[in-house]
mmCIF file of C-alpha atoms in Angstrom:
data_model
loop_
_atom_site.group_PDB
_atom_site.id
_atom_site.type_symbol
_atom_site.label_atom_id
_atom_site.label_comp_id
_atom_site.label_asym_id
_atom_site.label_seq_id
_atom_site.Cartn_x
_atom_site.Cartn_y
_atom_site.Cartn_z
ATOM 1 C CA UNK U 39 64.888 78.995 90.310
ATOM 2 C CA UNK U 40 68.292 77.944 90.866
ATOM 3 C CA UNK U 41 70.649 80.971 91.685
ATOM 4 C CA UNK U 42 73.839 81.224 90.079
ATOM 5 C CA UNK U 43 76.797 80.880 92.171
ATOM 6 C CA UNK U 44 79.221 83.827 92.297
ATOM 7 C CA UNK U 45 82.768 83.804 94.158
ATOM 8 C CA UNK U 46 82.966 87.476 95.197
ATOM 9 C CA UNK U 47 82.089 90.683 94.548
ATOM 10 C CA UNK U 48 82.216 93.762 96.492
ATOM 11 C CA UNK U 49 79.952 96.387 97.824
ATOM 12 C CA UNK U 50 80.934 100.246 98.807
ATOM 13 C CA UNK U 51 80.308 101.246 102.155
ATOM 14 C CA UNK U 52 81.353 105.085 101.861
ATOM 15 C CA UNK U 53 83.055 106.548 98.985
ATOM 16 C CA UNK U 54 85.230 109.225 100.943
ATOM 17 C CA UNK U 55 88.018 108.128 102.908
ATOM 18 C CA UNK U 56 90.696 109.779 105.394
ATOM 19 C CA UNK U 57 93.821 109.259 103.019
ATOM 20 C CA UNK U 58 94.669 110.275 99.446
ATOM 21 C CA UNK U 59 96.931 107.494 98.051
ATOM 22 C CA UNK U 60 97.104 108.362 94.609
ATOM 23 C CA UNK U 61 96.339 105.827 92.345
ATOM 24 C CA UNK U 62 93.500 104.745 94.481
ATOM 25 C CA UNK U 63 91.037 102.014 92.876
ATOM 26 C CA UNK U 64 88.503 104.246 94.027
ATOM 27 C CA UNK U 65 90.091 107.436 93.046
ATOM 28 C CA UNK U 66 89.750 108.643 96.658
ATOM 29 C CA UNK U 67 93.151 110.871 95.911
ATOM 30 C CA UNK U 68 90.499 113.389 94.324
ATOM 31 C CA UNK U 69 88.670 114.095 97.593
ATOM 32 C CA UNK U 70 85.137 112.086 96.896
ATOM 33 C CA UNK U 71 82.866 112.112 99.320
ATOM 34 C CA UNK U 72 79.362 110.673 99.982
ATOM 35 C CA UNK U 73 77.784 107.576 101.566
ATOM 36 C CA UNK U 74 75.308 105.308 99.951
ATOM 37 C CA UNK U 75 71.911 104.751 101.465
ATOM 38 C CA UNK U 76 71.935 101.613 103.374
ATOM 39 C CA UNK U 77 68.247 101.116 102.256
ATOM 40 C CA UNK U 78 69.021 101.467 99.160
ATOM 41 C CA UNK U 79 71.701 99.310 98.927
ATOM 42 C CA UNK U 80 69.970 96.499 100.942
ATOM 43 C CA UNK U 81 66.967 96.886 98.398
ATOM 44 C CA UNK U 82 69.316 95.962 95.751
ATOM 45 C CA UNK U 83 71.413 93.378 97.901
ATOM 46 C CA UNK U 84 68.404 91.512 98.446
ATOM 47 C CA UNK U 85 67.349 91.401 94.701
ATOM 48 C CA UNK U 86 70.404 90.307 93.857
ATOM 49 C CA UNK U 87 70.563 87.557 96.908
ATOM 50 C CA UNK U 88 67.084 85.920 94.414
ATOM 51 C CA UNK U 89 69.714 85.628 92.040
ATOM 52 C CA UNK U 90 73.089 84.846 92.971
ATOM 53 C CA UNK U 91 74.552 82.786 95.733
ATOM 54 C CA UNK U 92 77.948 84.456 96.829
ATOM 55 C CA UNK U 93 80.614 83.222 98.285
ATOM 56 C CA UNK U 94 82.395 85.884 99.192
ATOM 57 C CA UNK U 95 81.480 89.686 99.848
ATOM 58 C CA UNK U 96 83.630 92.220 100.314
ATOM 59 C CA UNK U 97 82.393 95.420 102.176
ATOM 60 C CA UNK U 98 85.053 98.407 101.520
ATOM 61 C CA UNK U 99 85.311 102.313 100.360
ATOM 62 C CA UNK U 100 86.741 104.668 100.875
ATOM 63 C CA UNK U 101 86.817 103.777 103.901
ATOM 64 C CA UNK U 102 84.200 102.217 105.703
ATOM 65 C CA UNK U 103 84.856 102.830 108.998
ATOM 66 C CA UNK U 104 83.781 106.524 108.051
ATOM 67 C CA UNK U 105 80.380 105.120 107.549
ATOM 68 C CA UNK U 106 78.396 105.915 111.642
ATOM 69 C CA UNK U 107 75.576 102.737 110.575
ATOM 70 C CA UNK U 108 78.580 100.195 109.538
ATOM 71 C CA UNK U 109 77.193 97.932 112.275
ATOM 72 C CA UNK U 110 73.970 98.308 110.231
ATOM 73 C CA UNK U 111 75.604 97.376 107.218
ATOM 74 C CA UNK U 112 77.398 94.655 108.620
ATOM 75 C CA UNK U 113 74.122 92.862 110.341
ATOM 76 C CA UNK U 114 72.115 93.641 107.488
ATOM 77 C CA UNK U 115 74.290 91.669 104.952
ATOM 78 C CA UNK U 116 74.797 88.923 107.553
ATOM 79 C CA UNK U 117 71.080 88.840 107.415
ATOM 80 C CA UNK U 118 70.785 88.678 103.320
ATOM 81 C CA UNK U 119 73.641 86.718 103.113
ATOM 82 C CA UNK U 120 73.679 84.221 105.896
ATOM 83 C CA UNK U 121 76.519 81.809 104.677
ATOM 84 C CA UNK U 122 78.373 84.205 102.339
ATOM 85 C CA UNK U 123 82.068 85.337 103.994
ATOM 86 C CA UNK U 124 82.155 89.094 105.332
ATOM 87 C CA UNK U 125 85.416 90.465 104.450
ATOM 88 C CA UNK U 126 85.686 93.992 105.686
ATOM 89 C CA UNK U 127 88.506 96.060 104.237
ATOM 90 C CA UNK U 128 90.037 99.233 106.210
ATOM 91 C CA UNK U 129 93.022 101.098 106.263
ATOM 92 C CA UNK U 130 92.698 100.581 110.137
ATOM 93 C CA UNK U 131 93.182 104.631 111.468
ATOM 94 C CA UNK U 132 89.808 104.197 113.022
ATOM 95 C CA UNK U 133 89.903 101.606 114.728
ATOM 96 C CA UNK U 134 89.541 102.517 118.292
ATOM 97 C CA UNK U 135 86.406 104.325 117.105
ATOM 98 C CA UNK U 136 84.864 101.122 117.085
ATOM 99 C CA UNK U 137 86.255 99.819 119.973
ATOM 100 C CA UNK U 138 84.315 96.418 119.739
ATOM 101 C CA UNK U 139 84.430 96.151 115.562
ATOM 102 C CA UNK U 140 86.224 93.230 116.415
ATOM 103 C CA UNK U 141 83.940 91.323 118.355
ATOM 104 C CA UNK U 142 81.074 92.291 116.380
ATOM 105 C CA UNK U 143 83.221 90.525 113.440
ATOM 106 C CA UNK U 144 83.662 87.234 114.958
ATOM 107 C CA UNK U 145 79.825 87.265 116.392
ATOM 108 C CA UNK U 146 78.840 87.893 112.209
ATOM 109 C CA UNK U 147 81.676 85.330 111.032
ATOM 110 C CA UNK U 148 82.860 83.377 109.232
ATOM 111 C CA UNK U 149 84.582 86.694 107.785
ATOM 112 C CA UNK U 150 88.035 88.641 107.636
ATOM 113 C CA UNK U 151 88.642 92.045 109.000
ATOM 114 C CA UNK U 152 91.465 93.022 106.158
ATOM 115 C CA UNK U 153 93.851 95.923 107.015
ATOM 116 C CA UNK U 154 95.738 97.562 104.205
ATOM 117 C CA UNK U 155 98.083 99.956 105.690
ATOM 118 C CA UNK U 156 99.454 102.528 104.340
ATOM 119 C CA UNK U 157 100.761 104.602 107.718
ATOM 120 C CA UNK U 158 101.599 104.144 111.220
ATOM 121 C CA UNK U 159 102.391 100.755 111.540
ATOM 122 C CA UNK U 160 103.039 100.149 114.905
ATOM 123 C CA UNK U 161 100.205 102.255 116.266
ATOM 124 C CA UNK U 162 97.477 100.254 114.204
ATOM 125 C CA UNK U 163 98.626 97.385 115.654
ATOM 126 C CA UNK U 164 98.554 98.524 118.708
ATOM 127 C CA UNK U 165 95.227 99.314 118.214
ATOM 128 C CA UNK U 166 94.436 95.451 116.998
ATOM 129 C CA UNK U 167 96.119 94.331 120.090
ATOM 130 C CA UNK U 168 93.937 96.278 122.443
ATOM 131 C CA UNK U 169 91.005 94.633 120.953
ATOM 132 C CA UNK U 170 92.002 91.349 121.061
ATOM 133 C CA UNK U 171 93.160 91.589 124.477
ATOM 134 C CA UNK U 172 92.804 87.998 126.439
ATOM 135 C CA UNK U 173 91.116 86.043 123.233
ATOM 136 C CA UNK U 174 92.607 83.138 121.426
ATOM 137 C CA UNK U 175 94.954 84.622 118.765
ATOM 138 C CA UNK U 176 98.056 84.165 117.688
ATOM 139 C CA UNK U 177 100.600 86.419 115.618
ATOM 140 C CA UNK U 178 102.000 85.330 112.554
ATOM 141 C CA UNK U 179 104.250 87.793 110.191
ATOM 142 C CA UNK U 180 105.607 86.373 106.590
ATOM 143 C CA UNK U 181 106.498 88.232 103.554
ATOM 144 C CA UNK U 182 104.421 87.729 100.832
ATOM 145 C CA UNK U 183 105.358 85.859 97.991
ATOM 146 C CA UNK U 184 106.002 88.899 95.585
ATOM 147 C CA UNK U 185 108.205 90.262 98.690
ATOM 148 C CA UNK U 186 106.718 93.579 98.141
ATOM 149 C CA UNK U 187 105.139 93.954 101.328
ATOM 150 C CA UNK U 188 104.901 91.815 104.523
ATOM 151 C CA UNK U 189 101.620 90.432 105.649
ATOM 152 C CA UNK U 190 100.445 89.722 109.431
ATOM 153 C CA UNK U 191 97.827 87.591 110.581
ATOM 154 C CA UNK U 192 96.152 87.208 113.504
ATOM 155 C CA UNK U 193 94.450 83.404 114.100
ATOM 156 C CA UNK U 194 91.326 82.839 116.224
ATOM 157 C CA UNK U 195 91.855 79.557 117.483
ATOM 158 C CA UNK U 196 88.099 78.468 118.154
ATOM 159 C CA UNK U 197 86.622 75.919 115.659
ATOM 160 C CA UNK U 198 83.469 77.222 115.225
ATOM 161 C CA UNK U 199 84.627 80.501 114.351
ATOM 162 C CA UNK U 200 86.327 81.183 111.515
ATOM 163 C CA UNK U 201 87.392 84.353 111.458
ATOM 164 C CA UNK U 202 90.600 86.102 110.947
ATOM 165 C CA UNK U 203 92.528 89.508 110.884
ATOM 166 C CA UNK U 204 94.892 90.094 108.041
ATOM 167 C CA UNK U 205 97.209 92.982 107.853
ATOM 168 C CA UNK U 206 99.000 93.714 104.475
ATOM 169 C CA UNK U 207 101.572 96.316 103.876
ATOM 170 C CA UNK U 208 101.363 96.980 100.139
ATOM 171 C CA UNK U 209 104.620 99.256 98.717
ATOM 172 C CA UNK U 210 102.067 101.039 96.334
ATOM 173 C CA UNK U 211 99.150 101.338 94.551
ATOM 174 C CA UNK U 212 98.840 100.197 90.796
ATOM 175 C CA UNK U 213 97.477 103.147 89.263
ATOM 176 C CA UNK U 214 95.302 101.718 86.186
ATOM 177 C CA UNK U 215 95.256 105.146 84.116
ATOM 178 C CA UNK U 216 97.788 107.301 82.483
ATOM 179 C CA UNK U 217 98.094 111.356 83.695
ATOM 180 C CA UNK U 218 96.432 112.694 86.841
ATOM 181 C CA UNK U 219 93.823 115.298 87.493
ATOM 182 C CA UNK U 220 91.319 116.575 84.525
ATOM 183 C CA UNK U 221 92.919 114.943 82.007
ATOM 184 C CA UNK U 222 93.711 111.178 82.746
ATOM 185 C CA UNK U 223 93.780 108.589 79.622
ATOM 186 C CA UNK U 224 93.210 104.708 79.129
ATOM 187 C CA UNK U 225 96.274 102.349 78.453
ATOM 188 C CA UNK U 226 96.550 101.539 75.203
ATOM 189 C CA UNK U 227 96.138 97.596 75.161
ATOM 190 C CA UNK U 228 94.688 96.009 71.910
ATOM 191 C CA UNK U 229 95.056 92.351 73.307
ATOM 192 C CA UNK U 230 92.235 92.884 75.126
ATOM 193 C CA UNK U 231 91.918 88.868 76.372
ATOM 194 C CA UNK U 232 95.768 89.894 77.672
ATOM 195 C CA UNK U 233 94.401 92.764 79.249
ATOM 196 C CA UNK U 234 91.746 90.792 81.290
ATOM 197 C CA UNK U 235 93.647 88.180 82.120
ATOM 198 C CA UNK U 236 95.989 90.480 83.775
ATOM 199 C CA UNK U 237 93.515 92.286 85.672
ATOM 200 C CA UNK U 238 93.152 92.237 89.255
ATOM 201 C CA UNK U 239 89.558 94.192 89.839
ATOM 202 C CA UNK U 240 86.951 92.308 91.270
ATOM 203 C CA UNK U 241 83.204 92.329 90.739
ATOM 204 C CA UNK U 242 81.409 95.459 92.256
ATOM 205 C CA UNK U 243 77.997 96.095 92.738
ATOM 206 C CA UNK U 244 77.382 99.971 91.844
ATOM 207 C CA UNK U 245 74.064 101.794 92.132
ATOM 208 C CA UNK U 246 71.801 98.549 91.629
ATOM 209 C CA UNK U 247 74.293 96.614 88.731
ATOM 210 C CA UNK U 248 77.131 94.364 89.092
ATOM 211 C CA UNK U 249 80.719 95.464 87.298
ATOM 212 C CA UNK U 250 83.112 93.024 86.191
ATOM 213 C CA UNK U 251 85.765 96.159 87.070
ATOM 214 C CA UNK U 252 85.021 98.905 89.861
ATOM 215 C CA UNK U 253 86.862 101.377 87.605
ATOM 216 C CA UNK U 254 84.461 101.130 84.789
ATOM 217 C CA UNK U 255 81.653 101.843 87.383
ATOM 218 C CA UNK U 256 83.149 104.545 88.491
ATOM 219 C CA UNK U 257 84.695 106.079 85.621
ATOM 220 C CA UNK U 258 81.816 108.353 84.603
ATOM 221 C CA UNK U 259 81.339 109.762 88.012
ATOM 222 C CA UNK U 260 85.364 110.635 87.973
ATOM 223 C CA UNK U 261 85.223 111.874 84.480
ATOM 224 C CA UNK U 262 82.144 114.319 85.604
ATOM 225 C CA UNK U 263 83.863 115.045 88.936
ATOM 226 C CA UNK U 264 87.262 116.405 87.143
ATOM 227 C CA UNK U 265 85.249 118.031 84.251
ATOM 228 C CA UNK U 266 86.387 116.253 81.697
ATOM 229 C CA UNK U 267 83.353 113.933 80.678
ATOM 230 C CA UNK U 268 82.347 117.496 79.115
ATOM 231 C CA UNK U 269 85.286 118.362 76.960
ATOM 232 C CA UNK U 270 84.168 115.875 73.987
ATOM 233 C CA UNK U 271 88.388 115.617 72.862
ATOM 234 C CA UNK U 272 89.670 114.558 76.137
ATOM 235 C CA UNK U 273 86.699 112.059 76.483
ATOM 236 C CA UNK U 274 87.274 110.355 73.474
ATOM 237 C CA UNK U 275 89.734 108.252 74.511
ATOM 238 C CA UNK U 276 87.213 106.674 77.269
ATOM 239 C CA UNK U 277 84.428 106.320 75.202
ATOM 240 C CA UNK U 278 84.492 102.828 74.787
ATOM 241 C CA UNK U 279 84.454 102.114 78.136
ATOM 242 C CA UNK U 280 82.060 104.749 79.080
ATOM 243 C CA UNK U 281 80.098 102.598 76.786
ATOM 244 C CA UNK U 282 79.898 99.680 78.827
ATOM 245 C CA UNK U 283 76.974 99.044 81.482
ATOM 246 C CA UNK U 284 77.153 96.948 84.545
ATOM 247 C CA UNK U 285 74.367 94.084 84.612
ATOM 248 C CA UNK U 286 71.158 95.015 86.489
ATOM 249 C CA UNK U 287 69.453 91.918 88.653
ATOM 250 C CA UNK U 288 66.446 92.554 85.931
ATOM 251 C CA UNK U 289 68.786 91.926 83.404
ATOM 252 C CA UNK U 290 69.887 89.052 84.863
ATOM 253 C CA UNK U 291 66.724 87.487 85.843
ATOM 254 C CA UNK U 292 65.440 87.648 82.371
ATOM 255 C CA UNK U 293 68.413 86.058 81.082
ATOM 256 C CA UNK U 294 68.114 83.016 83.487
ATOM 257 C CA UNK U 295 64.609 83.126 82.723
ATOM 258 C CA UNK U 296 64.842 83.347 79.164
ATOM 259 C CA UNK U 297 67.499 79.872 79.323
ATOM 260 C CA UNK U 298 64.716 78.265 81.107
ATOM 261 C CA UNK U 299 61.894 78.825 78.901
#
């Protein structure tokens, strides 16, 4: 069968993280916690890897350096994925808890070790530094092109490793809902082809299924967390997205099948 190519999608590696940045894409300002399974998740990684051929794969949270088995995580999708890029996204305060994560980056590459930061600036790089201590790197620091934030790169200058750290200092997150706490509401968009367009999510596999938008995978979960997937008023608002499913890799495979018969 041939397997659909896929750009990117994106894979939690802990759901709790070690800041509350409110209007987090994961709503991690509302103090959720948990780590998924990594047999679990490799169960469903390799069903999907029957299916799709991905270019990219992005391994995030939370944050993931919470996770103790990230090298786990990392080898094993390295192992279902052998020529898919690893991009690993952290928020960096861990770093010298895994004194060696970046090593153990370049030995899995090609991938990107992406550092959104949100404090300490000049103590997370300080912490990059030490790790790249006597390789072949070099700095680079531009503003990006919205001028929002700045981003720094570091280049390893070996040709048969592409791999790269990338450091972006974003001025805020883009908080997708209106209100805060138990009662949060949609946007009200009716140009819904406007409203995708505009969007910025990427693909996320969720409990087994693939999401065109994290937040609709993880909108139920929030709504049940804050209490108010059980008030049937406030809920109304959400129920048409509430009423959307993410695509299993059964669903899928029957619907390549199906185009084959």
């Amino acid at each position: 069968m041939k397997k659909i190519a896929m750009k990117y999608f994106e894979v939690f590696a802990n759901y709790g993280c070690n800041l509350k940045c409110i209007g987090c894409s994961s709503f991690c300002d509302y103090m959720v916690k948990g780590i998924p399974e990594w047999e679990t998740v490799e169960h469903d990684l390799k069903e999907w890897s029957n299916i799709l051929e991905v270019e990219n794969i992005g391994i995030l949270g939370g944050e993931p350096l919470m996770n103790a088995e990230l090298y786990k995580w990392l080898d094993g999708i390295r192992n279902i994925y052998d020529h898919s890029f690893v991009l690993l996204v952290t928020n960096g305060l861990l770093l010298d808890q895994w004194p060696d994560l970046v090593s153990k980056m370049i030995e899995l590459a090609p991938g990107e070790l992406m550092i959104t930061l949100h404090v300490d600036y000049d103590g997370i790089l300080e912490k990059i530094q030490r790790q790249i201590k006597n390789s072949k790197y070099r700095l680079i620091k531009k503003p990006h092109k919205d001028q929002t934030y700045y981003e720094v790169e570091y280049i390893l200058f070996d040709k048969d490793k592409q791999f790269s750290i990338h450091i972006i200092e974003p001025d805020m997150f883009l908080k997708r809902y209106r209100g805060y706490g138990e009662t949060i509401y949609p946007y009200e968009n009716k140009n819904m082809e406007e409203a995708h367009e505009l969007c910025i999510d990427r693909p996320l596999m969720y409990e087994g299924k693939l999401y065109r938008c994290s937040k609709m995978a993880l909108l139920k979960r929030h709504l049940m967390m804050t209490g108010q997937y059980y008030n049937e008023k406030e809920v109304e608002p959400w129920k048409p997205y509430l009423n959307y499913e993410g695509v299993s890799y059964k669903d899928a495979f029957n619907i390549i099948q199906s185009r084959l018969a």
